[in-house]
Coordinates of C-alpha atoms in Angstrom, one line a residue:
M1 CA -0.1 0.2 0.3
K2 CA 3.1 2.5 -0.6
K3 CA 0.8 5.1 -2.4
L4 CA -1.8 5.2 0.4
F5 CA 1.4 6.2 2.7
D6 CA 3.4 8.4 0.1
P7 CA 4.0 12.2 1.4
W8 CA 3.1 15.0 -0.6
Q9 CA 2.1 18.5 -0.6
I10 CA -0.6 21.4 -1.6
K11 CA 1.5 24.6 -2.2
T12 CA 3.8 24.7 0.8
V13 CA 1.6 22.8 3.1
K14 CA 3.5 19.1 3.7
I15 CA 1.3 16.2 3.9
K16 CA 2.7 12.9 5.7
N17 CA 0.5 10.6 3.8
R18 CA -2.6 10.5 1.3
I19 CA -5.0 10.0 4.1
C20 CA -7.6 12.8 5.0
F21 CA -10.1 13.0 8.0
P22 CA -12.9 15.1 6.3
P23 CA -15.2 17.4 7.7
V24 CA -17.9 15.7 10.4
V25 CA -20.1 17.6 12.7
C26 CA -20.3 16.4 16.1
Y27 CA -23.4 17.8 17.6
A28 CA -22.7 17.0 21.1
W29 CA -20.2 19.3 22.0
G30 CA -21.3 22.8 20.1
T31 CA -22.7 25.6 21.6
E32 CA -25.5 28.1 20.8
D33 CA -22.4 31.1 20.3
G34 CA -20.7 29.2 17.9
Y35 CA -17.4 29.3 20.3
V36 CA -14.8 26.3 20.4
T37 CA -15.5 23.8 23.4
Q38 CA -12.7 21.6 24.9
E39 CA -14.3 18.6 23.7
N40 CA -13.6 19.9 20.0
V41 CA -10.2 20.9 20.6
E42 CA -9.2 17.3 22.2
H43 CA -11.2 15.4 19.3
Y44 CA -8.8 17.2 16.5
R45 CA -5.6 16.5 18.7
K46 CA -6.5 12.8 19.1
V47 CA -7.2 12.6 15.2
A48 CA -3.9 14.4 14.3
K49 CA -1.8 12.3 16.7
G50 CA -3.1 9.2 15.2
Q51 CA -1.2 10.1 12.2
T52 CA -3.8 11.3 9.9
G53 CA -1.9 13.0 6.9
L54 CA -4.7 16.2 7.0
I55 CA -7.5 17.1 8.8
I56 CA -10.4 19.3 7.4
Q57 CA -12.5 20.6 10.2
E58 CA -16.1 20.3 10.2
A59 CA -18.2 22.9 8.7
T60 CA -17.7 26.2 10.5
C61 CA -20.7 28.7 9.8
V62 CA -19.9 32.1 8.4
D63 CA -22.8 33.7 9.8
R64 CA -25.0 33.1 12.6
N65 CA -28.5 32.8 10.6
G66 CA -26.8 30.2 8.3
K67 CA -26.1 27.6 10.4
L68 CA -27.3 23.9 9.7
A69 CA -27.7 23.2 13.8
A70 CA -28.3 25.5 16.6
N71 CA -24.8 24.3 18.3
Q72 CA -22.9 24.7 14.9
L73 CA -19.4 26.2 15.3
G74 CA -18.7 29.5 14.1
I75 CA -16.2 31.7 12.4
W76 CA -18.5 34.7 11.7
E77 CA -16.9 37.1 14.6
D78 CA -13.6 38.4 16.0
G79 CA -14.1 36.7 19.2
Q80 CA -14.5 33.0 17.9
I81 CA -10.7 33.4 16.6
K82 CA -9.3 32.4 20.3
G83 CA -11.0 29.3 20.4
L84 CA -10.4 28.2 16.7
S85 CA -6.7 28.9 17.4
E86 CA -6.4 26.3 19.9
I87 CA -7.8 23.7 17.6
A88 CA -5.5 24.8 15.0
D89 CA -2.5 24.9 17.6
A90 CA -3.2 21.3 19.1
V91 CA -3.0 20.0 15.9
H92 CA 0.0 21.5 14.4
K93 CA 2.1 20.1 17.8
E94 CA 1.1 16.4 16.9
G95 CA 2.6 17.2 13.1
C96 CA -0.4 17.6 11.2
P97 CA -1.8 20.1 8.9
I98 CA -5.4 21.5 9.1
F99 CA -8.0 23.3 6.8
I100 CA -11.3 24.5 8.1
Q101 CA -14.2 24.0 6.0
I102 CA -16.2 27.2 6.1
H103 CA -20.0 27.1 5.5
H104 CA -23.4 28.9 5.0
A105 CA -26.6 26.3 4.9
G106 CA -28.5 28.5 2.8
V107 CA -32.1 26.6 2.4
S108 CA -30.8 23.6 4.8
G109 CA -30.9 25.9 7.7
L110 CA -32.8 26.2 10.6
D111 CA -35.9 27.9 10.4
G112 CA -37.4 31.6 9.1
E113 CA -36.8 32.8 6.0
L114 CA -33.8 31.2 4.6
A115 CA -31.7 31.7 1.6
C116 CA -31.4 30.6 -1.7
P117 CA -30.2 31.9 -5.1
S118 CA -34.3 31.3 -6.4
D119 CA -37.2 30.5 -4.4
Y120 CA -37.2 27.1 -3.5
S121 CA -38.8 24.2 -1.1
F122 CA -38.1 21.0 -0.6
Y123 CA -38.2 18.5 2.5
K124 CA -35.3 17.7 4.5
D125 CA -35.6 15.0 7.7
G126 CA -39.3 15.2 7.0
V127 CA -39.3 19.3 7.5
K128 CA -40.5 21.3 4.6
K129 CA -37.4 23.8 3.9
A130 CA -38.7 27.2 1.8
G131 CA -36.1 29.4 0.3
K132 CA -36.9 33.2 -0.8
E133 CA -34.2 34.5 -3.9
M134 CA -31.3 36.5 -2.7
T135 CA -31.1 40.0 -3.5
I136 CA -27.9 40.9 -4.8
E137 CA -26.8 43.1 -1.8
E138 CA -27.6 40.0 0.2
I139 CA -25.4 37.7 -2.1
H140 CA -22.7 40.4 -2.0
K141 CA -23.4 40.5 2.0
V142 CA -22.9 36.4 2.6
Q143 CA -19.8 36.8 -0.4
Q144 CA -18.1 39.3 2.4
E145 CA -18.6 36.6 5.1
F146 CA -16.9 33.8 3.8
T147 CA -14.1 36.3 3.0
D148 CA -14.1 37.5 6.4
A149 CA -14.2 34.0 7.5
A150 CA -11.2 33.1 5.6
V151 CA -9.3 36.2 6.9
R152 CA -10.2 34.8 10.7
A153 CA -8.9 31.0 9.8
W154 CA -5.6 32.6 8.9
K155 CA -5.5 34.3 11.9
A156 CA -6.1 31.7 13.6
G157 CA -3.2 29.6 12.4
Y158 CA -5.1 27.4 10.0
D159 CA -3.4 26.0 6.7
G160 CA -5.9 26.7 4.4
V161 CA -9.9 26.7 4.3
E162 CA -12.3 24.4 2.3
L163 CA -15.0 26.3 1.1
H164 CA -18.4 24.0 1.3
G165 CA -20.0 23.6 -1.9
C166 CA -22.0 20.6 -1.8
H167 CA -24.7 18.8 0.6
Q168 CA -27.7 20.7 -0.3
Y169 CA -26.1 24.2 1.2
L170 CA -26.0 27.5 -0.3
M171 CA -22.8 27.4 -2.5
C172 CA -24.2 24.2 -4.1
E173 CA -27.6 25.5 -4.5
F174 CA -26.0 28.3 -6.7
F175 CA -23.8 25.6 -8.5
N176 CA -27.3 23.4 -9.3
R177 CA -29.1 24.8 -12.3
W178 CA -32.3 23.0 -11.3
V179 CA -32.0 24.7 -8.0
N180 CA -30.6 28.3 -9.3
R181 CA -33.1 29.4 -11.7
R182 CA -32.0 32.9 -11.7
Q183 CA -32.4 35.2 -14.4
D184 CA -29.2 37.4 -13.8
A185 CA -25.4 36.8 -14.1
Y186 CA -25.6 34.4 -11.3
G187 CA -28.2 32.5 -13.0
E188 CA -26.3 32.2 -16.5
H189 CA -23.0 32.0 -14.8
R190 CA -23.9 29.4 -11.9
E191 CA -20.0 29.4 -10.8
R192 CA -19.8 33.1 -10.3
F193 CA -21.2 33.0 -6.6
A194 CA -18.1 30.7 -5.5
V195 CA -15.5 32.4 -7.9
E196 CA -16.2 36.0 -7.0
I197 CA -15.8 34.6 -3.0
L198 CA -12.7 32.8 -4.2
R199 CA -11.3 35.8 -5.8
A200 CA -11.6 37.8 -2.9
I201 CA -10.1 35.4 -0.5
K202 CA -7.0 35.1 -2.6
E203 CA -6.9 38.9 -2.3
K204 CA -7.1 38.9 1.4
V205 CA -4.7 36.0 2.7
P206 CA -1.1 35.2 2.0
E207 CA -0.1 33.3 -1.1
D208 CA 0.7 30.2 0.7
F209 CA -2.8 30.0 2.4
V210 CA -4.5 27.5 0.8
V211 CA -8.1 27.7 -0.6
G212 CA -10.1 24.7 -1.7
I213 CA -13.4 23.6 -2.1
R214 CA -15.8 20.4 -1.4
L215 CA -17.6 20.5 -4.6
G216 CA -20.8 18.3 -5.9
G217 CA -19.7 15.8 -8.7
F218 CA -23.1 15.7 -9.9
E219 CA -24.5 19.1 -9.9
P220 CA -26.7 18.0 -11.1
R221 CA -25.1 15.7 -13.8
L222 CA -21.5 15.0 -14.0
E223 CA -20.7 17.0 -17.3
D224 CA -21.5 20.1 -14.9
G225 CA -19.3 19.2 -12.2
V226 CA -16.7 18.6 -14.4
R227 CA -17.0 22.1 -15.9
H228 CA -17.5 23.7 -12.5
A229 CA -14.4 22.1 -11.3
R230 CA -12.6 23.4 -14.9
V231 CA -13.6 27.3 -14.0
L232 CA -12.6 26.7 -10.4
E233 CA -9.2 25.4 -11.7
K234 CA -8.9 28.6 -13.9
E235 CA -9.6 30.6 -11.1
G236 CA -6.9 29.5 -9.2
I237 CA -8.5 26.9 -6.7
D238 CA -5.9 25.1 -4.6
F239 CA -7.9 21.4 -4.6
I240 CA -11.1 20.0 -5.1
D241 CA -12.9 17.6 -2.6
V242 CA -15.4 15.6 -4.5
S243 CA -19.0 14.6 -2.9
Y244 CA -22.4 14.9 -3.9
G245 CA -24.0 17.7 -4.4
F246 CA -27.8 18.8 -3.7
S247 CA -29.4 15.5 -3.3
G248 CA -32.7 15.3 -4.8
E249 CA -31.8 17.4 -7.6
D250 CA -29.1 15.7 -9.0
D251 CA -28.6 12.6 -11.5
P252 CA -25.1 10.7 -10.4
K253 CA -24.5 8.1 -12.6
A254 CA -21.6 5.6 -13.0
P255 CA -20.6 2.7 -15.1
A256 CA -22.1 -0.6 -13.6
D257 CA -19.0 -2.2 -13.6
F258 CA -17.3 0.6 -11.5
P259 CA -17.2 -0.9 -7.8
Y260 CA -17.6 2.0 -5.7
E261 CA -19.7 4.7 -4.7
K262 CA -20.9 6.8 -7.6
C263 CA -19.1 10.4 -6.5
I264 CA -15.8 8.4 -6.3
Y265 CA -16.3 8.0 -10.1
A266 CA -17.0 11.6 -10.2
A267 CA -13.6 12.2 -8.5
A268 CA -12.1 10.3 -10.9
Q269 CA -13.3 12.1 -14.0
I270 CA -12.9 15.3 -12.6
K271 CA -9.1 14.2 -11.9
R272 CA -9.0 13.7 -15.5
A273 CA -10.2 17.2 -16.4
V274 CA -8.0 19.1 -13.9
S275 CA -4.4 19.4 -12.7
V276 CA -5.0 20.6 -9.0
P277 CA -5.1 17.9 -6.5
V278 CA -8.8 15.9 -6.1
F279 CA -9.9 14.2 -3.0
A280 CA -12.2 11.2 -3.1
V281 CA -15.0 10.5 -0.3
N282 CA -17.6 7.9 0.7
G283 CA -17.8 4.6 1.7
I284 CA -13.9 4.1 1.9
T285 CA -14.0 1.7 4.7
D286 CA -10.3 -0.1 4.6
P287 CA -6.7 0.8 4.0
E288 CA -6.9 -1.9 0.7
M289 CA -9.8 -0.2 -0.6
A290 CA -8.3 3.2 -0.1
Q291 CA -5.0 2.1 -2.0
D292 CA -7.0 0.6 -4.8
I293 CA -9.1 4.0 -5.1
L294 CA -5.7 5.6 -5.5
E295 CA -4.8 3.6 -7.9
R296 CA -7.8 3.1 -10.1
T297 CA -8.6 6.6 -10.2
D298 CA -5.4 8.6 -9.6
V299 CA -6.8 10.7 -7.2
D300 CA -4.0 12.4 -4.9
M301 CA -6.3 12.0 -1.2
I302 CA -8.8 9.7 0.5
D303 CA -11.1 10.9 3.0
I304 CA -11.5 8.5 5.7
A305 CA -14.4 9.7 8.0
R306 CA -16.4 6.8 9.5
G307 CA -13.0 4.8 10.0
I308 CA -11.4 7.5 11.9
I309 CA -14.3 8.5 14.0
V310 CA -14.3 4.6 15.3
N311 CA -10.4 4.7 15.3
H312 CA -8.4 7.9 16.1
N313 CA -5.3 5.6 15.0
W314 CA -6.7 4.6 12.0
A315 CA -3.9 5.9 10.0
R316 CA -1.5 4.8 12.3
D317 CA -2.9 1.0 12.4
A318 CA -3.1 1.2 8.5
M319 CA 0.7 1.6 8.2
E320 CA 1.7 -0.8 10.9
G321 CA -0.9 -3.5 9.5
R322 CA -3.3 -3.6 12.5
D323 CA -6.7 -4.0 12.3
T324 CA -8.1 -0.5 11.8
G325 CA -11.4 -1.2 13.4
K326 CA -15.0 -1.0 11.8
C327 CA -18.2 1.3 11.1
L328 CA -21.2 -0.6 11.9
H329 CA -23.2 2.4 9.5
C330 CA -25.9 2.6 12.2
R331 CA -29.3 4.0 10.7
R332 CA -28.0 7.4 12.8
C333 CA -24.6 8.0 13.4
L334 CA -24.5 7.7 16.9
W335 CA -21.0 9.5 17.0
C336 CA -22.3 12.5 15.7
E337 CA -24.7 12.7 18.4
N338 CA -22.5 11.3 21.6
P339 CA -19.5 9.9 20.6
D340 CA -19.5 7.9 24.0
T341 CA -22.5 5.9 22.1
C342 CA -20.6 5.1 18.8
T343 CA -20.9 1.1 18.8
G344 CA -18.2 0.6 16.4
R345 CA -15.7 2.5 19.0
K346 CA -17.1 0.4 21.7
I347 CA -16.4 -3.1 19.9
L348 CA -12.7 -1.7 18.7
E349 CA -12.2 -0.9 22.4
K350 CA -13.2 -4.1 23.5
N351 CA -11.2 -6.2 21.1
L352 CA -8.2 -3.8 21.8
Q353 CA -8.5 -4.7 26.1
R354 CA -9.1 -8.4 25.0
K355 CA -5.8 -8.6 22.9
K356 CA -3.8 -6.8 25.7
E357 CA -5.1 -9.4 28.4
F358 CA -4.3 -12.1 26.3
I359 CA -0.6 -10.7 26.1
D360 CA -0.6 -10.0 29.5
N361 CA -1.3 -13.4 30.7
L362 CA 1.4 -15.0 28.3

């Protein structure tokens, strides 16, 4: 599994292997004011200590009115910088770089008048969400919030930011022509919302500060995802982390003989179309699978979320040939609600204890 453990770098950021812990929100630790808690700091410290090559911190909101959950981490005011810097410092002390994902929920937000490029409604988790078409002034306000958030991330000591451009949230709503039905420039050129944010951030941060994006591979179809990736590459995006876009308003497809998730196929196709680093994610459960995807698709980085949730030492154990543990794919991720209830983690801990007792009794 040589490629999985090959070092590489994005700009000046050195990464020890091809294993990335992608953004996963833990709802048990947050506060309504969006400030970092000690549980957040220790969580990312443990992930870094487990020899993960790169961490991308969970979706961190640029606007208190754009949250996906009441207790989501925030980066909308300067007072939040201190707590965020504690996360960055803890991770760096373990020899791991960290980016932070900056986010606005858009029509997938909590309640009230939700932001959306066009008038739009849908059901999310059984709840009707209704968005009102944003004015040009509202668009520019949110773009400025993304830019200010990136500057705060730089001040807090992060190595870069990842724009959240998928998963039914605001930026992906602009990308998707089945959601974004505007009749102005932001509808004619659906990448414009993200491109203008990217340009503004690049003007405000040092040249070596990384700016990437989590992008829907099917937005709504693969050819759209590829086109978005090419436009962003021309505008100077530093990496593209490919996932699903606006689920329910997309058309994900892959060849019948492709053995992995459709969005991994999308990542492979986007990698063929651009020269910037591309990440693949979804359903990657073990080191052998990760290695095969790297070889089969030629992507640069593998996102391991569930595996590292179960086992902070996933990367170290994979490198040293030990059992990395197993996510049980519970219907609702128990870790996200309360990490102490994660069944996969409990089983791994029990197995490790049994092994220790066996060795002690030899």
